[in-house]
């Protein structure tokens, strides 16, 4: 069986880093993501007077064949359903960028299916 690695960048525009941190924790708890990929945080440069890194700007994922876009999109939609504000989540793939603006797992699944069939 051939294994592949897909590099994905997930971000939340207009976020101060708190929501991205929460999404990072949410995705880290997802069994498929936790076991089928690697996640790291992309942080901004520290500001003046800061000793440590800045805010969490994006979640970087490297996923193998064990993680599908459907699993990722459904996890993001499920996370969005828990938020008091409907944050838009941007998913950057090597060949396109998708905005996840739904909290409905079925709709997220359909978005992923359309992408995977392209």
GROMACS .gro file of N, CA and C in nm:
model
  354
    1UNK      N    1   0.084  -0.118   0.000
    1UNK     CA    2   0.000   0.000   0.000
    1UNK      C    3   0.089   0.124   0.000
    2UNK      N    4   0.060   0.219  -0.087
    2UNK     CA    5   0.136   0.342  -0.096
    2UNK      C    6   0.086   0.442   0.008
    3UNK      N    7   0.178   0.500   0.082
    3UNK     CA    8   0.142   0.601   0.179
    3UNK      C    9   0.182   0.738   0.122
    4UNK      N   10   0.104   0.837   0.156
    4UNK     CA   11   0.134   0.971   0.110
    4UNK      C   12   0.120   1.067   0.227
    5UNK      N   13   0.173   1.185   0.209
    5UNK     CA   14   0.160   1.288   0.310
    5UNK      C   15   0.100   1.412   0.245
    6UNK      N   16  -0.003   1.462   0.306
    6UNK     CA   17  -0.069   1.582   0.257
    6UNK      C   18  -0.045   1.692   0.358
    7UNK      N   19   0.005   1.806   0.310
    7UNK     CA   20   0.033   1.920   0.397
    7UNK      C   21  -0.088   2.014   0.393
    8UNK      N   22  -0.142   2.044   0.510
    8UNK     CA   23  -0.262   2.126   0.522
    8UNK      C   24  -0.235   2.236   0.624
    9UNK      N   25  -0.281   2.356   0.593
    9UNK     CA   26  -0.271   2.469   0.686
    9UNK      C   27  -0.413   2.514   0.719
   10UNK      N   28  -0.446   2.516   0.846
   10UNK     CA   29  -0.580   2.554   0.892
   10UNK      C   30  -0.566   2.683   0.972
   11UNK      N   31  -0.647   2.783   0.936
   11UNK     CA   32  -0.640   2.911   1.008
   11UNK      C   33  -0.780   2.969   1.026
   12UNK      N   34  -0.788   3.063   1.118
   12UNK     CA   35  -0.914   3.131   1.145
   12UNK      C   36  -0.890   3.281   1.127
   13UNK      N   37  -0.935   3.336   1.015
   13UNK     CA   38  -0.917   3.481   0.994
   13UNK      C   39  -0.985   3.560   1.106
   14UNK      N   40  -0.932   3.674   1.137
   14UNK     CA   41  -0.990   3.762   1.240
   14UNK      C   42  -0.993   3.698   1.377
   15UNK      N   43  -0.892   3.620   1.410
   15UNK     CA   44  -0.883   3.555   1.541
   15UNK      C   45  -0.761   3.609   1.613
   16UNK      N   46  -0.772   3.624   1.744
   16UNK     CA   47  -0.658   3.671   1.823
   16UNK      C   48  -0.570   3.556   1.870
   17UNK      N   49  -0.599   3.436   1.823
   17UNK     CA   50  -0.522   3.319   1.859
   17UNK      C   51  -0.594   3.226   1.956
   18UNK      N   52  -0.690   3.278   2.029
   18UNK     CA   53  -0.762   3.196   2.128
   18UNK      C   54  -0.845   3.087   2.061
   19UNK      N   55  -0.916   3.122   1.954
   19UNK     CA   56  -0.999   3.023   1.886
   19UNK      C   57  -0.911   2.920   1.815
   20UNK      N   58  -0.801   2.965   1.756
   20UNK     CA   59  -0.710   2.871   1.689
   20UNK      C   60  -0.651   2.773   1.791
   21UNK      N   61  -0.620   2.822   1.911
   21UNK     CA   62  -0.570   2.734   2.017
   21UNK      C   63  -0.675   2.630   2.054
   22UNK      N   64  -0.801   2.673   2.064
   22UNK     CA   65  -0.910   2.582   2.097
   22UNK      C   66  -0.930   2.479   1.986
   23UNK      N   67  -0.926   2.524   1.861
   23UNK     CA   68  -0.939   2.431   1.748
   23UNK      C   69  -0.823   2.333   1.746
   24UNK      N   70  -0.703   2.380   1.775
   24UNK     CA   71  -0.586   2.292   1.782
   24UNK      C   72  -0.611   2.179   1.882
   25UNK      N   73  -0.660   2.214   2.001
   25UNK     CA   74  -0.689   2.114   2.104
   25UNK      C   75  -0.800   2.020   2.059
   26UNK      N   76  -0.901   2.075   1.991
   26UNK     CA   77  -1.014   1.994   1.942
   26UNK      C   78  -0.964   1.890   1.842
   27UNK      N   79  -0.883   1.936   1.745
   27UNK     CA   80  -0.832   1.845   1.644
   27UNK      C   81  -0.735   1.743   1.703
   28UNK      N   82  -0.656   1.783   1.802
   28UNK     CA   83  -0.563   1.691   1.867
   28UNK      C   84  -0.636   1.578   1.938
   29UNK      N   85  -0.761   1.603   1.977
   29UNK     CA   86  -0.840   1.501   2.045
   29UNK      C   87  -0.912   1.408   1.948
   30UNK      N   88  -0.914   1.444   1.819
   30UNK     CA   89  -0.979   1.360   1.718
   30UNK      C   90  -0.892   1.237   1.692
   31UNK      N   91  -0.946   1.117   1.714
   31UNK     CA   92  -0.864   0.996   1.698
   31UNK      C   93  -0.795   0.984   1.562
   32UNK      N   94  -0.866   1.013   1.453
   32UNK     CA   95  -0.805   0.997   1.320
   32UNK      C   96  -0.689   1.094   1.300
   33UNK      N   97  -0.705   1.217   1.346
   33UNK     CA   98  -0.600   1.317   1.330
   33UNK      C   99  -0.482   1.283   1.421
   34UNK      N  100  -0.513   1.245   1.544
   34UNK     CA  101  -0.409   1.214   1.643
   34UNK      C  102  -0.323   1.097   1.599
   35UNK      N  103  -0.384   0.994   1.540
   35UNK     CA  104  -0.308   0.875   1.504
   35UNK      C  105  -0.262   0.874   1.358
   36UNK      N  106  -0.326   0.953   1.272
   36UNK     CA  107  -0.294   0.947   1.130
   36UNK      C  108  -0.219   1.066   1.076
   37UNK      N  109  -0.175   1.155   1.165
   37UNK     CA  110  -0.106   1.273   1.116
   37UNK      C  111  -0.021   1.336   1.224
   38UNK      N  112   0.039   1.447   1.188
   38UNK     CA  113   0.119   1.525   1.282
   38UNK      C  114   0.070   1.669   1.277
   39UNK      N  115   0.054   1.729   1.394
   39UNK     CA  116   0.007   1.867   1.402
   39UNK      C  117   0.112   1.952   1.471
   40UNK      N  118   0.130   2.072   1.419
   40UNK     CA  119   0.214   2.171   1.485
   40UNK      C  120   0.142   2.305   1.478
   41UNK      N  121   0.185   2.395   1.563
   41UNK     CA  122   0.127   2.528   1.567
   41UNK      C  123   0.219   2.626   1.497
   42UNK      N  124   0.162   2.711   1.415
   42UNK     CA  125   0.238   2.819   1.351
   42UNK      C  126   0.209   2.945   1.432
   43UNK      N  127   0.312   2.999   1.494
   43UNK     CA  128   0.292   3.117   1.577
   43UNK      C  129   0.356   3.239   1.513
   44UNK      N  130   0.298   3.354   1.544
   44UNK     CA  131   0.355   3.479   1.495
   44UNK      C  132   0.484   3.507   1.570
   45UNK      N  133   0.563   3.596   1.516
   45UNK     CA  134   0.685   3.638   1.584
   45UNK      C  135   0.649   3.710   1.713
   46UNK      N  136   0.733   3.695   1.816
   46UNK     CA  137   0.705   3.767   1.940
   46UNK      C  138   0.705   3.919   1.917
   47UNK      N  139   0.615   3.987   1.985
   47UNK     CA  140   0.611   4.132   1.976
   47UNK      C  141   0.716   4.194   2.065
   48UNK      N  142   0.729   4.323   2.057
   48UNK     CA  143   0.825   4.394   2.142
   48UNK      C  144   0.798   4.364   2.288
   49UNK      N  145   0.902   4.329   2.360
   49UNK     CA  146   0.890   4.301   2.502
   49UNK      C  147   0.843   4.161   2.535
   50UNK      N  148   0.814   4.078   2.434
   50UNK     CA  149   0.772   3.940   2.461
   50UNK      C  150   0.892   3.848   2.452
   51UNK      N  151   0.899   3.756   2.547
   51UNK     CA  152   1.008   3.659   2.548
   51UNK      C  153   0.974   3.535   2.466
   52UNK      N  154   0.846   3.500   2.462
   52UNK     CA  155   0.805   3.379   2.391
   52UNK      C  156   0.736   3.414   2.262
   53UNK      N  157   0.693   3.312   2.188
   53UNK     CA  158   0.627   3.331   2.061
   53UNK      C  159   0.499   3.410   2.072
   54UNK      N  160   0.453   3.458   1.960
   54UNK     CA  161   0.330   3.536   1.956
   54UNK      C  162   0.207   3.447   1.958
   55UNK      N  163   0.102   3.493   1.894
   55UNK     CA  164  -0.025   3.421   1.895
   55UNK      C  165  -0.022   3.306   1.795
   56UNK      N  166  -0.108   3.210   1.819
   56UNK     CA  167  -0.123   3.097   1.728
   56UNK      C  168  -0.194   3.146   1.603
   57UNK      N  169  -0.124   3.142   1.491
   57UNK     CA  170  -0.179   3.192   1.366
   57UNK      C  171  -0.244   3.083   1.283
   58UNK      N  172  -0.190   2.962   1.289
   58UNK     CA  173  -0.242   2.853   1.206
   58UNK      C  174  -0.204   2.719   1.265
   59UNK      N  175  -0.277   2.619   1.222
   59UNK     CA  176  -0.249   2.481   1.258
   59UNK      C  177  -0.194   2.415   1.133
   60UNK      N  178  -0.078   2.358   1.145
   60UNK     CA  179  -0.015   2.288   1.033
   60UNK      C  180  -0.032   2.139   1.054
   61UNK      N  181  -0.087   2.073   0.954
   61UNK     CA  182  -0.110   1.929   0.962
   61UNK      C  183  -0.036   1.861   0.849
   62UNK      N  184   0.024   1.751   0.880
   62UNK     CA  185   0.078   1.661   0.780
   62UNK      C  186   0.006   1.530   0.805
   63UNK      N  187  -0.082   1.494   0.713
   63UNK     CA  188  -0.163   1.375   0.733
   63UNK      C  189  -0.129   1.270   0.629
   64UNK      N  190  -0.140   1.147   0.670
   64UNK     CA  191  -0.116   1.035   0.581
   64UNK      C  192  -0.246   0.983   0.525
   65UNK      N  193  -0.239   0.870   0.464
   65UNK     CA  194  -0.357   0.813   0.398
   65UNK      C  195  -0.464   0.770   0.497
   66UNK      N  196  -0.433   0.769   0.627
   66UNK     CA  197  -0.531   0.731   0.727
   66UNK      C  198  -0.627   0.842   0.764
   67UNK      N  199  -0.604   0.963   0.716
   67UNK     CA  200  -0.690   1.076   0.748
   67UNK      C  201  -0.747   1.131   0.618
   68UNK      N  202  -0.879   1.140   0.610
   68UNK     CA  203  -0.941   1.194   0.489
   68UNK      C  204  -0.981   1.339   0.512
   69UNK      N  205  -1.001   1.410   0.403
   69UNK     CA  206  -1.052   1.547   0.414
   69UNK      C  207  -1.188   1.546   0.483
   70UNK      N  208  -1.266   1.444   0.459
   70UNK     CA  209  -1.398   1.435   0.522
   70UNK      C  210  -1.386   1.433   0.673
   71UNK      N  211  -1.294   1.354   0.727
   71UNK     CA  212  -1.276   1.349   0.872
   71UNK      C  213  -1.234   1.485   0.926
   72UNK      N  214  -1.144   1.551   0.857
   72UNK     CA  215  -1.097   1.683   0.900
   72UNK      C  216  -1.209   1.785   0.894
   73UNK      N  217  -1.282   1.790   0.782
   73UNK     CA  218  -1.388   1.889   0.766
   73UNK      C  219  -1.502   1.866   0.865
   74UNK      N  220  -1.537   1.741   0.891
   74UNK     CA  221  -1.642   1.711   0.988
   74UNK      C  222  -1.597   1.754   1.128
   75UNK      N  223  -1.470   1.731   1.160
   75UNK     CA  224  -1.418   1.774   1.291
   75UNK      C  225  -1.424   1.926   1.304
   76UNK      N  226  -1.389   1.997   1.197
   76UNK     CA  227  -1.395   2.144   1.200
   76UNK      C  228  -1.539   2.192   1.215
   77UNK      N  229  -1.631   2.133   1.140
   77UNK     CA  230  -1.772   2.171   1.150
   77UNK      C  231  -1.825   2.144   1.291
   78UNK      N  232  -1.787   2.032   1.348
   78UNK     CA  233  -1.831   2.000   1.484
   78UNK      C  234  -1.776   2.101   1.584
   79UNK      N  235  -1.651   2.142   1.566
   79UNK     CA  236  -1.593   2.246   1.652
   79UNK      C  237  -1.670   2.376   1.637
   80UNK      N  238  -1.700   2.414   1.511
   80UNK     CA  239  -1.773   2.539   1.486
   80UNK      C  240  -1.908   2.539   1.557
   81UNK      N  241  -1.972   2.422   1.567
   81UNK     CA  242  -2.103   2.412   1.632
   81UNK      C  243  -2.095   2.445   1.782
   82UNK      N  244  -1.976   2.436   1.840
   82UNK     CA  245  -1.960   2.464   1.983
   82UNK      C  246  -1.927   2.610   2.011
   83UNK      N  247  -1.906   2.688   1.909
   83UNK     CA  248  -1.859   2.826   1.926
   83UNK      C  249  -1.977   2.922   1.939
   84UNK      N  250  -1.963   3.024   2.023
   84UNK     CA  251  -2.070   3.124   2.035
   84UNK      C  252  -2.078   3.215   1.912
   85UNK      N  253  -1.969   3.225   1.837
   85UNK     CA  254  -1.963   3.307   1.716
   85UNK      C  255  -1.927   3.215   1.599
   86UNK      N  256  -1.988   3.232   1.484
   86UNK     CA  257  -1.961   3.141   1.370
   86UNK      C  258  -1.831   3.177   1.297
   87UNK      N  259  -1.719   3.137   1.354
   87UNK     CA  260  -1.589   3.165   1.292
   87UNK      C  261  -1.576   3.089   1.160
   88UNK      N  262  -1.520   3.158   1.062
   88UNK     CA  263  -1.487   3.094   0.934
   88UNK      C  264  -1.350   3.032   0.951
   89UNK      N  265  -1.336   2.908   0.907
   89UNK     CA  266  -1.209   2.836   0.916
   89UNK      C  267  -1.159   2.814   0.773
   90UNK      N  268  -1.036   2.855   0.749
   90UNK     CA  269  -0.975   2.841   0.617
   90UNK      C  270  -0.883   2.719   0.616
   91UNK      N  271  -0.902   2.634   0.519
   91UNK     CA  272  -0.820   2.514   0.503
   91UNK      C  273  -0.744   2.528   0.372
   92UNK      N  274  -0.611   2.537   0.383
   92UNK     CA  275  -0.525   2.552   0.265
   92UNK      C  276  -0.462   2.417   0.232
   93UNK      N  277  -0.496   2.370   0.113
   93UNK     CA  278  -0.438   2.247   0.060
   93UNK      C  279  -0.330   2.286  -0.041
   94UNK      N  280  -0.250   2.192  -0.087
   94UNK     CA  281  -0.147   2.229  -0.183
   94UNK      C  282  -0.200   2.296  -0.310
   95UNK      N  283  -0.322   2.261  -0.352
   95UNK     CA  284  -0.372   2.313  -0.479
   95UNK      C  285  -0.494   2.404  -0.468
   96UNK      N  286  -0.544   2.429  -0.348
   96UNK     CA  287  -0.661   2.516  -0.333
   96UNK      C  288  -0.682   2.553  -0.187
   97UNK      N  289  -0.767   2.653  -0.167
   97UNK     CA  290  -0.804   2.697  -0.033
   97UNK      C  291  -0.955   2.688  -0.021
   98UNK      N  292  -1.002   2.632   0.089
   98UNK     CA  293  -1.145   2.612   0.113
   98UNK      C  294  -1.183   2.683   0.243
   99UNK      N  295  -1.295   2.752   0.241
   99UNK     CA  296  -1.348   2.813   0.364
   99UNK      C  297  -1.457   2.722   0.418
  100UNK      N  298  -1.442   2.680   0.542
  100UNK     CA  299  -1.544   2.600   0.608
  100UNK      C  300  -1.630   2.698   0.688
  101UNK      N  301  -1.753   2.715   0.642
  101UNK     CA  302  -1.843   2.810   0.705
  101UNK      C  303  -1.971   2.743   0.753
  102UNK      N  304  -1.962   2.614   0.778
  102UNK     CA  305  -2.078   2.540   0.824
  102UNK      C  306  -2.049   2.475   0.958
  103UNK      N  307  -2.154   2.457   1.036
  103UNK     CA  308  -2.144   2.381   1.162
  103UNK      C  309  -2.216   2.248   1.147
  104UNK      N  310  -2.260   2.218   1.025
  104UNK     CA  311  -2.334   2.096   0.997
  104UNK      C  312  -2.237   1.990   0.945
  105UNK      N  313  -2.214   1.883   1.022
  105UNK     CA  314  -2.121   1.779   0.977
  105UNK      C  315  -2.157   1.718   0.841
  106UNK      N  316  -2.287   1.704   0.812
  106UNK     CA  317  -2.327   1.648   0.682
  106UNK      C  318  -2.287   1.740   0.568
  107UNK      N  319  -2.303   1.870   0.587
  107UNK     CA  320  -2.263   1.965   0.484
  107UNK      C  321  -2.111   1.965   0.466
  108UNK      N  322  -2.036   1.956   0.576
  108UNK     CA  323  -1.890   1.948   0.569
  108UNK      C  324  -1.847   1.822   0.495
  109UNK      N  325  -1.916   1.713   0.520
  109UNK     CA  326  -1.887   1.587   0.452
  109UNK      C  327  -1.909   1.600   0.302
  110UNK      N  328  -2.016   1.668   0.263
  110UNK     CA  329  -2.046   1.688   0.121
  110UNK      C  330  -1.939   1.776   0.055
  111UNK      N  331  -1.891   1.879   0.124
  111UNK     CA  332  -1.784   1.964   0.071
  111UNK      C  333  -1.660   1.879   0.043
  112UNK      N  334  -1.625   1.794   0.140
  112UNK     CA  335  -1.507   1.709   0.125
  112UNK      C  336  -1.524   1.610   0.010
  113UNK      N  337  -1.643   1.553  -0.002
  113UNK     CA  338  -1.668   1.458  -0.112
  113UNK      C  339  -1.652   1.524  -0.248
  114UNK      N  340  -1.703   1.647  -0.260
  114UNK     CA  341  -1.689   1.718  -0.387
  114UNK      C  342  -1.542   1.743  -0.418
  115UNK      N  343  -1.463   1.781  -0.317
  115UNK     CA  344  -1.321   1.806  -0.339
  115UNK      C  345  -1.247   1.678  -0.377
  116UNK      N  346  -1.278   1.570  -0.308
  116UNK     CA  347  -1.209   1.445  -0.333
  116UNK      C  348  -1.242   1.387  -0.470
  117UNK      N  349  -1.360   1.424  -0.525
  117UNK     CA  350  -1.397   1.372  -0.657
  117UNK      C  351  -1.345   1.459  -0.771
  118UNK      N  352  -1.295   1.578  -0.740
  118UNK     CA  353  -1.239   1.666  -0.844
  118UNK      C  354  -1.111   1.610  -0.901
   0.00000   0.00000   0.00000
